[in-house]
Amino acid sequence: MTVHLPPAGTRVVVAMSGGVDSSVAAALLVERGYDVIGIMLRLWAEPSQGQGKENSNRCCAPEAVADARAIARQLGIPFYDIHAESVFKQHVVDPWITAYGEAATPNPCFNCNRFIRFGFLMQRARALGAAYLATGHYARIDTVPAEPRSELPVRYRLLKGVDAKKDQSYVLHVLGQRDLARALFPCGEFTKEHVRDLARRFGLPVAERAESQDLCFLTQGDYRSFLVRQAPDVAVPGPILNTRGEVIGRHEGLPFYTVGQRRGLDIAPKSAHAEPLYVLRLDSARNALIVGRADELGTRRLTVRSMHYVSGKAPTAPVRCTAKVRYKAREASCVLTPLENGAAQVEFDEVQRDATPGQGLVAYDGDEVIGGGIIARTE
Amino acid sequence: MTKTSARRRVYLDYSATTPVAPEVVQAMQPYLTDLFGNAASLHEFGREAAAALDEAHIVTGCALGARASEIVFTGCGTEADNLALRGAAFAARQHGRGDHIISAPTEHHAVTSTLEQLQQLFGFEVTFLPVDGCGRVDPDDVKRALRRNTILVSIMMANNEIGTLEPIAEIGHMCRERGVIFHTDAVQCPAYLPIDVEALQVDLMALSSHKFYGPKGVGILYIREGTPFVPTLTGGGHERGRRAGTVNVAGAVGTAVALEYVAQQRETQAPRLQRLRDRLIEGVLAAVPDARVSGHPHNRLPHHASFVFKGVDGETLLMALDVEGIAVSTGSACTSGNPEPSPVLLAMGIPSEWALGGLRISLGYHTSDEDLDYVLEKLPRCVAQVRRAMSEL
């Protein structure tokens, strides 16, 4: 296998955020002698309600733009901030809202990588004459000889970043051969600690903006209040049922709950429910929230839709591999069986507690990302 | 680690701003240091500044065919447009003269945004006239739109985005006959066209110093004597009570000198630039498929070439050219950046698949044939590169 390193002088666009990872990525590319151009995308954020607070997406707040611009200046590279609000809204936020309406718990980062970073931004990079788009992701790309009679002489592999704690290959599983052939992830070869050291060596700011669990386009409150304001129709109150079908409470709208959730359930405090209850399922047909005991939670078998295989080809037989059912879930052993229509069935060796429709399932062969899709059904 | 490769840089965005002429810098210098007084002060320091400011009013007035007392220095061209439109509208309101205003959708945002606010917050009614395929307002349309309650007409002298010259004198004459105030945004013009307020028959006119080799941060508002006007920047009695705020004396001095400078340069520069412009237009149309000139082919600013390219997003093309060291513009003040067609181009009836690709190349006193050689070499490649990328995904 070969690590992917284009010759010096090659034009590369680097997606900059003003943060330490993308800044170090840019500096490494400059150091390696590439013709580097920095671009920051301005993404959509919810317009703020009150006065005085700017409605900026957290990924590209005015301070972040200023930071990225200053770093580009320090590195001596051109820098552009490009407005991408409308495409981001259309391809990321709107489908995310729609998915909530379908009783799923969606992950907007997949569409962002597919349509915004490696779609809209890649297109701009190509328009500027760049051969590659680089990002600060913790992931790696290498090549192996292609199978006989393949279109390309090599196959690009998407690999986990060296730093297991920071690995971001999960959100990149949407990439295909053409994307990987044009992508560079300079930070993926290093640990976060090493990247910080590099930042110091390059004289770049190493301070990290406070990381938040919330999504970049939420400007106030959590996603629940966002949905109430932006898509009130998707949240309709309904019953909370136990696994015997008995109504034991009211929910405020299925989008406000996710599988495995325990807090915030409006259930009458009866002795019968002395045991803690968890969300087992969102039943959109009945607009019901199904709850149960911890030991009823979880599943071994999932159906996944919209499977995307990094190699471009679905395996012809069931594959023994590992998979993650959420970004922060632990990787677990399973057998992945490709089905018709881009679906797949995944059978884990052990029960997966957090498997939730709408989230991504990403399958690995060791460090290599096989592919992934959207969890459609848990059984 | 810093990249230091010597890259060719060609500045062709003189409609955005110009470098300050050396004689202008020299004239301003003393008023930034030794002669720093506030022109409103009674003492000797103040008197020195006031004398310079008086002189700047006289020189500026002369350059425009106006009286010194008709000149107001402002903070920028946008401010001059704002003061003019609100000043005239509020004065008409005060005297109960009417509330109807006529303008065009192709005006600069300094005008359209101000008029929209007058409409939304102050109850004025604004008619935006149609324009032809070259972006020109028909004086007959102005005549037809005039009503008994029309108080103000605002039509620019030359369009910033497409370079088209508007029939200002005709419209001015018509307004004068009807007793309607006429305002023009002439910000794009002084470096390339003579301006005489009497010939143009304007009552209000906005200019911006940095567009004619003067400093940034200075605008000029011409207010014809007798024009009803309510100040909207209120405070002290500066500029005869028409624009409160300590006057930028060095800027006013520099502006006056810049007007003298361009008056002297114009005669040789305008024909020279026109020849370069025509060479550029011919070269681009010959080398780039699916390209058109936007705006009027001849009746346009002599230094201004503007194009539309089918299926090309103008902002992306701008970046591709910048990477090659060529500084140009889309020509619109639009900062939304999302690839939306330009409202000016749409108003001219240009189809939206063309209207994304607006590109303005504005030449200046320092532009040479070699600069154009470089652009004519790079632009066709950049357009092809952008088109290829856009069709790939």
GROMACS .gro file of C-alpha atoms in nm, chain B:
model
  393
  380MET     CA    1   0.776   2.874   0.512
  381THR     CA    2   0.594   3.169   0.365
  382LYS     CA    3   0.544   3.136  -0.006
  383THR     CA    4   0.738   3.407  -0.181
  384SER     CA    5   0.714   3.316  -0.549
  385ALA     CA    6   0.701   3.639  -0.748
  386ARG     CA    7   0.358   3.628  -0.900
  387ARG     CA    8   0.240   3.871  -1.159
  388ARG     CA    9  -0.031   4.101  -1.022
  389VAL     CA   10  -0.265   4.299  -1.244
  390TYR     CA   11  -0.513   4.538  -1.089
  391LEU     CA   12  -0.819   4.590  -1.308
  392ASP     CA   13  -1.076   4.694  -1.053
  393TYR     CA   14  -1.050   5.073  -1.076
  394SER     CA   15  -1.427   5.100  -1.048
  395ALA     CA   16  -1.394   4.957  -0.698
  396THR     CA   17  -1.118   5.192  -0.594
  397THR     CA   18  -0.810   5.371  -0.724
  398PRO     CA   19  -0.468   5.441  -0.578
  399VAL     CA   20  -0.428   5.792  -0.435
  400ALA     CA   21  -0.238   6.016  -0.677
  401PRO     CA   22   0.102   6.131  -0.542
  402GLU     CA   23   0.011   6.499  -0.568
  403VAL     CA   24  -0.301   6.426  -0.366
  404VAL     CA   25  -0.099   6.258  -0.092
  405GLN     CA   26   0.137   6.552  -0.089
  406ALA     CA   27  -0.145   6.805  -0.062
  407MET     CA   28  -0.306   6.613   0.225
  408GLN     CA   29   0.010   6.556   0.425
  409PRO     CA   30   0.026   6.891   0.614
  410TYR     CA   31  -0.336   6.855   0.726
  411LEU     CA   32  -0.262   6.523   0.891
  412THR     CA   33   0.030   6.662   1.088
  413ASP     CA   34   0.113   7.031   1.142
  414LEU     CA   35  -0.218   7.179   1.031
  415PHE     CA   36  -0.433   6.944   1.231
  416GLY     CA   37  -0.686   7.196   1.364
  417ASN     CA   38  -1.060   7.146   1.376
  418ALA     CA   39  -1.209   7.367   1.106
  419ALA     CA   40  -1.491   7.461   1.343
  420SER     CA   41  -1.255   7.601   1.609
  421LEU     CA   42  -1.222   7.972   1.666
  422HIS     CA   43  -0.846   7.981   1.726
  423GLU     CA   44  -0.560   8.003   1.480
  424PHE     CA   45  -0.528   7.624   1.447
  425GLY     CA   46  -0.893   7.615   1.354
  426ARG     CA   47  -0.861   7.906   1.115
  427GLU     CA   48  -0.578   7.732   0.927
  428ALA     CA   49  -0.799   7.429   0.878
  429ALA     CA   50  -1.104   7.639   0.791
  430ALA     CA   51  -0.909   7.825   0.524
  431ALA     CA   52  -0.803   7.496   0.366
  432LEU     CA   53  -1.159   7.368   0.382
  433ASP     CA   54  -1.294   7.687   0.220
  434GLU     CA   55  -1.039   7.645  -0.055
  435ALA     CA   56  -1.141   7.281  -0.102
  436HIS     CA   57  -1.504   7.387  -0.141
  437ILE     CA   58  -1.410   7.645  -0.402
  438VAL     CA   59  -1.187   7.413  -0.604
  439THR     CA   60  -1.439   7.129  -0.588
  440GLY     CA   61  -1.725   7.360  -0.687
  441CYS     CA   62  -1.523   7.493  -0.982
  442ALA     CA   63  -1.439   7.143  -1.101
  443LEU     CA   64  -1.809   7.055  -1.111
  444GLY     CA   65  -1.949   7.383  -1.239
  445ALA     CA   66  -2.098   7.453  -0.897
  446ARG     CA   67  -2.061   7.718  -0.627
  447ALA     CA   68  -1.848   7.650  -0.323
  448SER     CA   69  -2.158   7.682  -0.104
  449GLU     CA   70  -2.329   7.402  -0.295
  450ILE     CA   71  -2.062   7.148  -0.199
  451VAL     CA   72  -2.092   6.929   0.112
  452PHE     CA   73  -1.812   6.694   0.209
  453THR     CA   74  -1.934   6.363   0.347
  454GLY     CA   75  -1.778   6.042   0.474
  455CYS     CA   76  -1.827   5.844   0.152
  456GLY     CA   77  -2.029   5.819  -0.168
  457THR     CA   78  -2.291   5.604   0.001
  458GLU     CA   79  -2.339   5.869   0.267
  459ALA     CA   80  -2.379   6.135  -0.002
  460ASP     CA   81  -2.654   5.926  -0.168
  461ASN     CA   82  -2.821   5.865   0.168
  462LEU     CA   83  -2.817   6.232   0.269
  463ALA     CA   84  -2.942   6.340  -0.073
  464LEU     CA   85  -3.238   6.102  -0.090
  465ARG     CA   86  -3.352   6.134   0.271
  466GLY     CA   87  -3.278   6.506   0.272
  467ALA     CA   88  -3.500   6.567  -0.031
  468ALA     CA   89  -3.771   6.322   0.079
  469PHE     CA   90  -3.797   6.459   0.431
  470ALA     CA   91  -3.801   6.818   0.304
  471ALA     CA   92  -4.091   6.733   0.073
  472ARG     CA   93  -4.269   6.566   0.361
  473GLN     CA   94  -4.211   6.872   0.579
  474HIS     CA   95  -4.367   7.101   0.320
  475GLY     CA   96  -4.644   6.858   0.226
  476ARG     CA   97  -4.528   6.844  -0.134
  477GLY     CA   98  -4.591   6.477  -0.202
  478ASP     CA   99  -4.440   6.138  -0.143
  479HIS     CA  100  -4.371   5.976  -0.480
  480ILE     CA  101  -4.016   5.892  -0.589
  481ILE     CA  102  -3.895   5.755  -0.925
  482SER     CA  103  -3.581   5.546  -0.966
  483ALA     CA  104  -3.455   5.228  -1.136
  484PRO     CA  105  -3.372   4.875  -1.018
  485THR     CA  106  -3.023   4.910  -1.164
  486GLU     CA  107  -2.918   5.179  -0.917
  487HIS     CA  108  -2.642   5.119  -0.666
  488HIS     CA  109  -2.751   4.969  -0.331
  489ALA     CA  110  -2.672   5.305  -0.169
  490VAL     CA  111  -2.976   5.431  -0.357
  491THR     CA  112  -3.208   5.129  -0.377
  492SER     CA  113  -3.167   5.030  -0.011
  493THR     CA  114  -3.228   5.389   0.100
  494LEU     CA  115  -3.538   5.415  -0.118
  495GLU     CA  116  -3.666   5.081   0.011
  496GLN     CA  117  -3.632   5.211   0.364
  497LEU     CA  118  -3.812   5.534   0.273
  498GLN     CA  119  -4.086   5.312   0.135
  499GLN     CA  120  -4.106   5.066   0.423
  500LEU     CA  121  -4.052   5.286   0.725
  501PHE     CA  122  -4.152   5.634   0.611
  502GLY     CA  123  -4.448   5.576   0.381
  503PHE     CA  124  -4.300   5.706   0.058
  504GLU     CA  125  -4.401   5.541  -0.266
  505VAL     CA  126  -4.123   5.443  -0.506
  506THR     CA  127  -4.163   5.358  -0.873
  507PHE     CA  128  -3.873   5.153  -1.009
  508LEU     CA  129  -3.872   5.206  -1.385
  509PRO     CA  130  -3.788   4.928  -1.629
  510VAL     CA  131  -3.456   4.938  -1.814
  511ASP     CA  132  -3.371   4.820  -2.163
  512GLY     CA  133  -3.137   4.535  -2.255
  513CYS     CA  134  -2.839   4.769  -2.206
  514GLY     CA  135  -2.957   4.881  -1.864
  515ARG     CA  136  -3.077   5.221  -1.984
  516VAL     CA  137  -3.374   5.411  -1.849
  517ASP     CA  138  -3.594   5.562  -2.118
  518PRO     CA  139  -3.657   5.935  -2.049
  519ASP     CA  140  -4.008   5.884  -2.189
  520ASP     CA  141  -4.070   5.630  -1.912
  521VAL     CA  142  -3.963   5.892  -1.660
  522LYS     CA  143  -4.202   6.140  -1.816
  523ARG     CA  144  -4.488   5.890  -1.801
  524ALA     CA  145  -4.412   5.801  -1.440
  525LEU     CA  146  -4.409   6.163  -1.322
  526ARG     CA  147  -4.717   6.252  -1.118
  527ARG     CA  148  -4.844   6.554  -0.936
  528ASN     CA  149  -4.711   6.415  -0.611
  529THR     CA  150  -4.370   6.315  -0.752
  530ILE     CA  151  -4.102   6.486  -0.546
  531LEU     CA  152  -3.779   6.319  -0.649
  532VAL     CA  153  -3.617   6.131  -0.936
  533SER     CA  154  -3.293   5.941  -0.882
  534ILE     CA  155  -3.109   5.796  -1.182
  535MET     CA  156  -2.737   5.726  -1.185
  536MET     CA  157  -2.502   5.885  -1.437
  537ALA     CA  158  -2.319   5.560  -1.512
  538ASN     CA  159  -2.383   5.212  -1.388
  539ASN     CA  160  -2.114   5.061  -1.167
  540GLU     CA  161  -2.184   4.704  -1.272
  541ILE     CA  162  -2.239   4.733  -1.646
  542GLY     CA  163  -2.085   5.071  -1.729
  543THR     CA  164  -2.386   5.200  -1.921
  544LEU     CA  165  -2.430   5.578  -1.935
  545GLU     CA  166  -2.779   5.702  -1.855
  546PRO     CA  167  -2.946   5.994  -2.038
  547ILE     CA  168  -2.903   6.219  -1.736
  548ALA     CA  169  -2.920   6.558  -1.904
  549GLU     CA  170  -3.251   6.472  -2.071
  550ILE     CA  171  -3.404   6.345  -1.750
  551GLY     CA  172  -3.261   6.641  -1.560
  552HIS     CA  173  -3.413   6.885  -1.804
  553MET     CA  174  -3.753   6.722  -1.776
  554CYS     CA  175  -3.743   6.726  -1.397
  555ARG     CA  176  -3.633   7.089  -1.390
  556GLU     CA  177  -3.931   7.184  -1.607
  557ARG     CA  178  -4.168   7.002  -1.377
  558GLY     CA  179  -4.012   7.132  -1.058
  559VAL     CA  180  -3.914   6.782  -0.943
  560ILE     CA  181  -3.586   6.735  -0.761
  561PHE     CA  182  -3.335   6.530  -0.961
  562HIS     CA  183  -3.058   6.330  -0.794
  563THR     CA  184  -2.782   6.143  -0.968
  564ASP     CA  185  -2.522   5.904  -0.834
  565ALA     CA  186  -2.219   5.999  -1.046
  566VAL     CA  187  -1.970   5.805  -0.835
  567GLN     CA  188  -1.822   5.612  -1.129
  568CYS     CA  189  -1.761   5.913  -1.353
  569PRO     CA  190  -1.521   6.196  -1.263
  570ALA     CA  191  -1.196   6.021  -1.352
  571TYR     CA  192  -1.322   5.949  -1.704
  572LEU     CA  193  -1.598   6.197  -1.793
  573PRO     CA  194  -1.635   6.572  -1.745
  574ILE     CA  195  -1.907   6.666  -1.500
  575ASP     CA  196  -2.094   6.994  -1.512
  576VAL     CA  197  -2.397   7.019  -1.287
  577GLU     CA  198  -2.558   7.284  -1.506
  578ALA     CA  199  -2.523   7.080  -1.823
  579LEU     CA  200  -2.661   6.776  -1.643
  580GLN     CA  201  -2.943   6.973  -1.483
  581VAL     CA  202  -2.904   6.794  -1.152
  582ASP     CA  203  -3.016   6.921  -0.812
  583LEU     CA  204  -2.837   6.660  -0.605
  584MET     CA  205  -2.529   6.461  -0.700
  585ALA     CA  206  -2.313   6.211  -0.512
  586LEU     CA  207  -1.942   6.152  -0.573
  587SER     CA  208  -1.675   5.950  -0.399
  588SER     CA  209  -1.315   6.064  -0.376
  589HIS     CA  210  -1.143   5.726  -0.384
  590LYS     CA  211  -1.297   5.646  -0.722
  591PHE     CA  212  -1.098   5.933  -0.877
  592TYR     CA  213  -0.752   5.891  -0.726
  593GLY     CA  214  -0.844   6.067  -0.404
  594PRO     CA  215  -0.851   5.922  -0.052
  595LYS     CA  216  -1.106   5.677   0.090
  596GLY     CA  217  -1.343   5.816   0.349
  597VAL     CA  218  -1.452   6.126   0.158
  598GLY     CA  219  -1.764   6.178  -0.047
  599ILE     CA  220  -1.907   6.485  -0.210
  600LEU     CA  221  -2.272   6.582  -0.207
  601TYR     CA  222  -2.367   6.860  -0.445
  602ILE     CA  223  -2.685   7.038  -0.334
  603ARG     CA  224  -2.805   7.295  -0.584
  604GLU     CA  225  -2.885   7.627  -0.424
  605GLY     CA  226  -3.253   7.645  -0.331
  606THR     CA  227  -3.306   7.270  -0.320
  607PRO     CA  228  -3.529   7.184  -0.024
  608PHE     CA  229  -3.313   6.974   0.204
  609VAL     CA  230  -3.343   6.836   0.556
  610PRO     CA  231  -3.018   6.720   0.715
  611THR     CA  232  -3.022   6.360   0.835
  612LEU     CA  233  -2.680   6.365   0.995
  613THR     CA  234  -2.763   6.608   1.274
  614GLY     CA  235  -2.546   6.771   1.536
  615GLY     CA  236  -2.326   7.077   1.495
  616GLY     CA  237  -2.359   7.331   1.216
  617HIS     CA  238  -2.081   7.190   0.997
  618GLU     CA  239  -2.104   7.220   0.619
  619ARG     CA  240  -2.366   7.494   0.656
  620GLY     CA  241  -2.587   7.274   0.868
  621ARG     CA  242  -2.629   7.013   0.597
  622ARG     CA  243  -2.396   6.746   0.733
  623ALA     CA  244  -2.302   6.760   1.101
  624GLY     CA  245  -1.970   6.621   1.213
  625THR     CA  246  -1.611   6.744   1.214
  626VAL     CA  247  -1.499   6.768   0.857
  627ASN     CA  248  -1.213   6.553   0.732
  628VAL     CA  249  -1.001   6.849   0.627
  629ALA     CA  250  -0.713   6.650   0.484
  630GLY     CA  251  -0.963   6.438   0.293
  631ALA     CA  252  -1.145   6.742   0.158
  632VAL     CA  253  -0.816   6.901   0.050
  633GLY     CA  254  -0.710   6.575  -0.116
  634THR     CA  255  -1.045   6.542  -0.289
  635ALA     CA  256  -1.022   6.891  -0.437
  636VAL     CA  257  -0.670   6.823  -0.563
  637ALA     CA  258  -0.781   6.485  -0.702
  638LEU     CA  259  -1.061   6.653  -0.897
  639GLU     CA  260  -0.808   6.895  -1.047
  640TYR     CA  261  -0.578   6.604  -1.122
  641VAL     CA  262  -0.839   6.399  -1.304
  642ALA     CA  263  -0.967   6.704  -1.493
  643GLN     CA  264  -0.619   6.738  -1.633
  644GLN     CA  265  -0.565   6.365  -1.698
  645ARG     CA  266  -0.907   6.290  -1.844
  646GLU     CA  267  -0.843   6.437  -2.187
  647THR     CA  268  -0.561   6.199  -2.265
  648GLN     CA  269  -0.668   5.910  -2.045
  649ALA     CA  270  -1.029   5.875  -2.164
  650PRO     CA  271  -0.945   5.805  -2.530
  651ARG     CA  272  -0.649   5.586  -2.430
  652LEU     CA  273  -0.865   5.382  -2.195
  653GLN     CA  274  -1.142   5.356  -2.449
  654ARG     CA  275  -0.900   5.205  -2.698
  655LEU     CA  276  -0.775   4.957  -2.436
  656ARG     CA  277  -1.132   4.877  -2.334
  657ASP     CA  278  -1.234   4.804  -2.691
  658ARG     CA  279  -0.929   4.588  -2.741
  659LEU     CA  280  -1.016   4.394  -2.427
  660ILE     CA  281  -1.379   4.347  -2.527
  661GLU     CA  282  -1.287   4.226  -2.874
  662GLY     CA  283  -1.022   3.995  -2.734
  663VAL     CA  284  -1.251   3.838  -2.478
  664LEU     CA  285  -1.539   3.788  -2.718
  665ALA     CA  286  -1.302   3.628  -2.968
  666ALA     CA  287  -1.138   3.393  -2.718
  667VAL     CA  288  -1.420   3.288  -2.486
  668PRO     CA  289  -1.714   3.091  -2.618
  669ASP     CA  290  -2.060   3.181  -2.488
  670ALA     CA  291  -1.953   3.526  -2.375
  671ARG     CA  292  -2.143   3.852  -2.412
  672VAL     CA  293  -2.084   4.214  -2.321
  673SER     CA  294  -2.325   4.331  -2.054
  674GLY     CA  295  -2.443   4.690  -2.071
  675HIS     CA  296  -2.422   4.920  -2.369
  676PRO     CA  297  -2.158   4.827  -2.629
  677HIS     CA  298  -2.044   5.188  -2.691
  678ASN     CA  299  -2.239   5.426  -2.475
  679ARG     CA  300  -2.053   5.322  -2.164
  680LEU     CA  301  -1.779   5.438  -1.931
  681PRO     CA  302  -1.455   5.451  -2.131
  682HIS     CA  303  -1.261   5.243  -1.877
  683HIS     CA  304  -1.531   4.986  -1.811
  684ALA     CA  305  -1.574   4.642  -1.971
  685SER     CA  306  -1.829   4.398  -1.838
  686PHE     CA  307  -1.923   4.052  -1.949
  687VAL     CA  308  -2.152   3.763  -1.880
  688PHE     CA  309  -2.045   3.404  -1.938
  689LYS     CA  310  -2.305   3.135  -1.977
  690GLY     CA  311  -2.308   2.882  -1.695
  691VAL     CA  312  -2.024   3.047  -1.503
  692ASP     CA  313  -2.061   3.164  -1.145
  693GLY     CA  314  -1.898   3.507  -1.142
  694GLU     CA  315  -1.765   3.481  -0.789
  695THR     CA  316  -1.584   3.156  -0.863
  696LEU     CA  317  -1.438   3.303  -1.182
  697LEU     CA  318  -1.319   3.600  -0.976
  698MET     CA  319  -1.131   3.369  -0.742
  699ALA     CA  320  -0.981   3.172  -1.028
  700LEU     CA  321  -0.852   3.498  -1.177
  701ASP     CA  322  -0.723   3.617  -0.841
  702VAL     CA  323  -0.524   3.298  -0.808
  703GLU     CA  324  -0.358   3.405  -1.136
  704GLY     CA  325  -0.293   3.750  -0.989
  705ILE     CA  326  -0.572   3.929  -1.176
  706ALA     CA  327  -0.791   4.155  -0.962
  707VAL     CA  328  -1.137   4.213  -1.107
  708SER     CA  329  -1.493   4.218  -0.977
  709THR     CA  330  -1.844   4.098  -1.045
  710GLY     CA  331  -1.936   4.463  -1.037
  711SER     CA  332  -2.223   4.437  -0.797
  712ALA     CA  333  -2.210   4.544  -0.438
  713CYS     CA  334  -2.380   4.216  -0.354
  714THR     CA  335  -2.218   4.033  -0.067
  715SER     CA  336  -2.466   3.754  -0.021
  716GLY     CA  337  -2.231   3.542  -0.229
  717ASN     CA  338  -2.472   3.258  -0.276
  718PRO     CA  339  -2.471   3.207  -0.647
  719GLU     CA  340  -2.771   3.419  -0.726
  720PRO     CA  341  -2.814   3.609  -1.050
  721SER     CA  342  -2.737   3.980  -1.030
  722PRO     CA  343  -3.053   4.192  -0.993
  723VAL     CA  344  -2.907   4.444  -1.238
  724LEU     CA  345  -2.851   4.179  -1.504
  725LEU     CA  346  -3.195   4.028  -1.444
  726ALA     CA  347  -3.356   4.374  -1.475
  727MET     CA  348  -3.192   4.398  -1.817
  728GLY     CA  349  -3.362   4.075  -1.918
  729ILE     CA  350  -3.047   3.863  -1.922
  730PRO     CA  351  -3.147   3.496  -1.864
  731SER     CA  352  -3.047   3.360  -1.524
  732GLU     CA  353  -2.803   3.099  -1.661
  733TRP     CA  354  -2.605   3.394  -1.796
  734ALA     CA  355  -2.670   3.634  -1.510
  735LEU     CA  356  -2.461   3.429  -1.262
  736GLY     CA  357  -2.151   3.505  -1.457
  737GLY     CA  358  -2.116   3.882  -1.435
  738LEU     CA  359  -1.756   4.000  -1.460
  739ARG     CA  360  -1.639   4.361  -1.450
  740ILE     CA  361  -1.295   4.457  -1.572
  741SER     CA  362  -1.235   4.825  -1.504
  742LEU     CA  363  -0.922   4.989  -1.632
  743GLY     CA  364  -0.739   5.288  -1.491
  744TYR     CA  365  -0.468   5.542  -1.550
  745HIS     CA  366  -0.199   5.281  -1.479
  746THR     CA  367  -0.337   5.009  -1.705
  747SER     CA  368  -0.114   4.907  -1.994
  748ASP     CA  369  -0.142   4.691  -2.304
  749GLU     CA  370   0.079   4.435  -2.128
  750ASP     CA  371  -0.180   4.408  -1.851
  751LEU     CA  372  -0.443   4.325  -2.109
  752ASP     CA  373  -0.212   4.075  -2.280
  753TYR     CA  374  -0.193   3.891  -1.951
  754VAL     CA  375  -0.571   3.899  -1.896
  755LEU     CA  376  -0.638   3.784  -2.251
  756GLU     CA  377  -0.401   3.494  -2.192
  757LYS     CA  378  -0.548   3.387  -1.857
  758LEU     CA  379  -0.919   3.469  -1.874
  759PRO     CA  380  -1.019   3.217  -2.144
  760ARG     CA  381  -0.838   2.940  -1.955
  761CYS     CA  382  -1.001   3.036  -1.626
  762VAL     CA  383  -1.348   3.042  -1.780
  763ALA     CA  384  -1.288   2.699  -1.934
  764GLN     CA  385  -1.156   2.567  -1.602
  765VAL     CA  386  -1.460   2.694  -1.410
  766ARG     CA  387  -1.699   2.556  -1.669
  767ARG     CA  388  -1.529   2.217  -1.660
  768ALA     CA  389  -1.549   2.204  -1.279
  769MET     CA  390  -1.914   2.312  -1.276
  770SER     CA  391  -2.013   2.039  -1.520
  771GLU     CA  392  -1.816   1.766  -1.342
  772LEU     CA  393  -2.029   1.699  -1.037
   0.00000   0.00000   0.00000
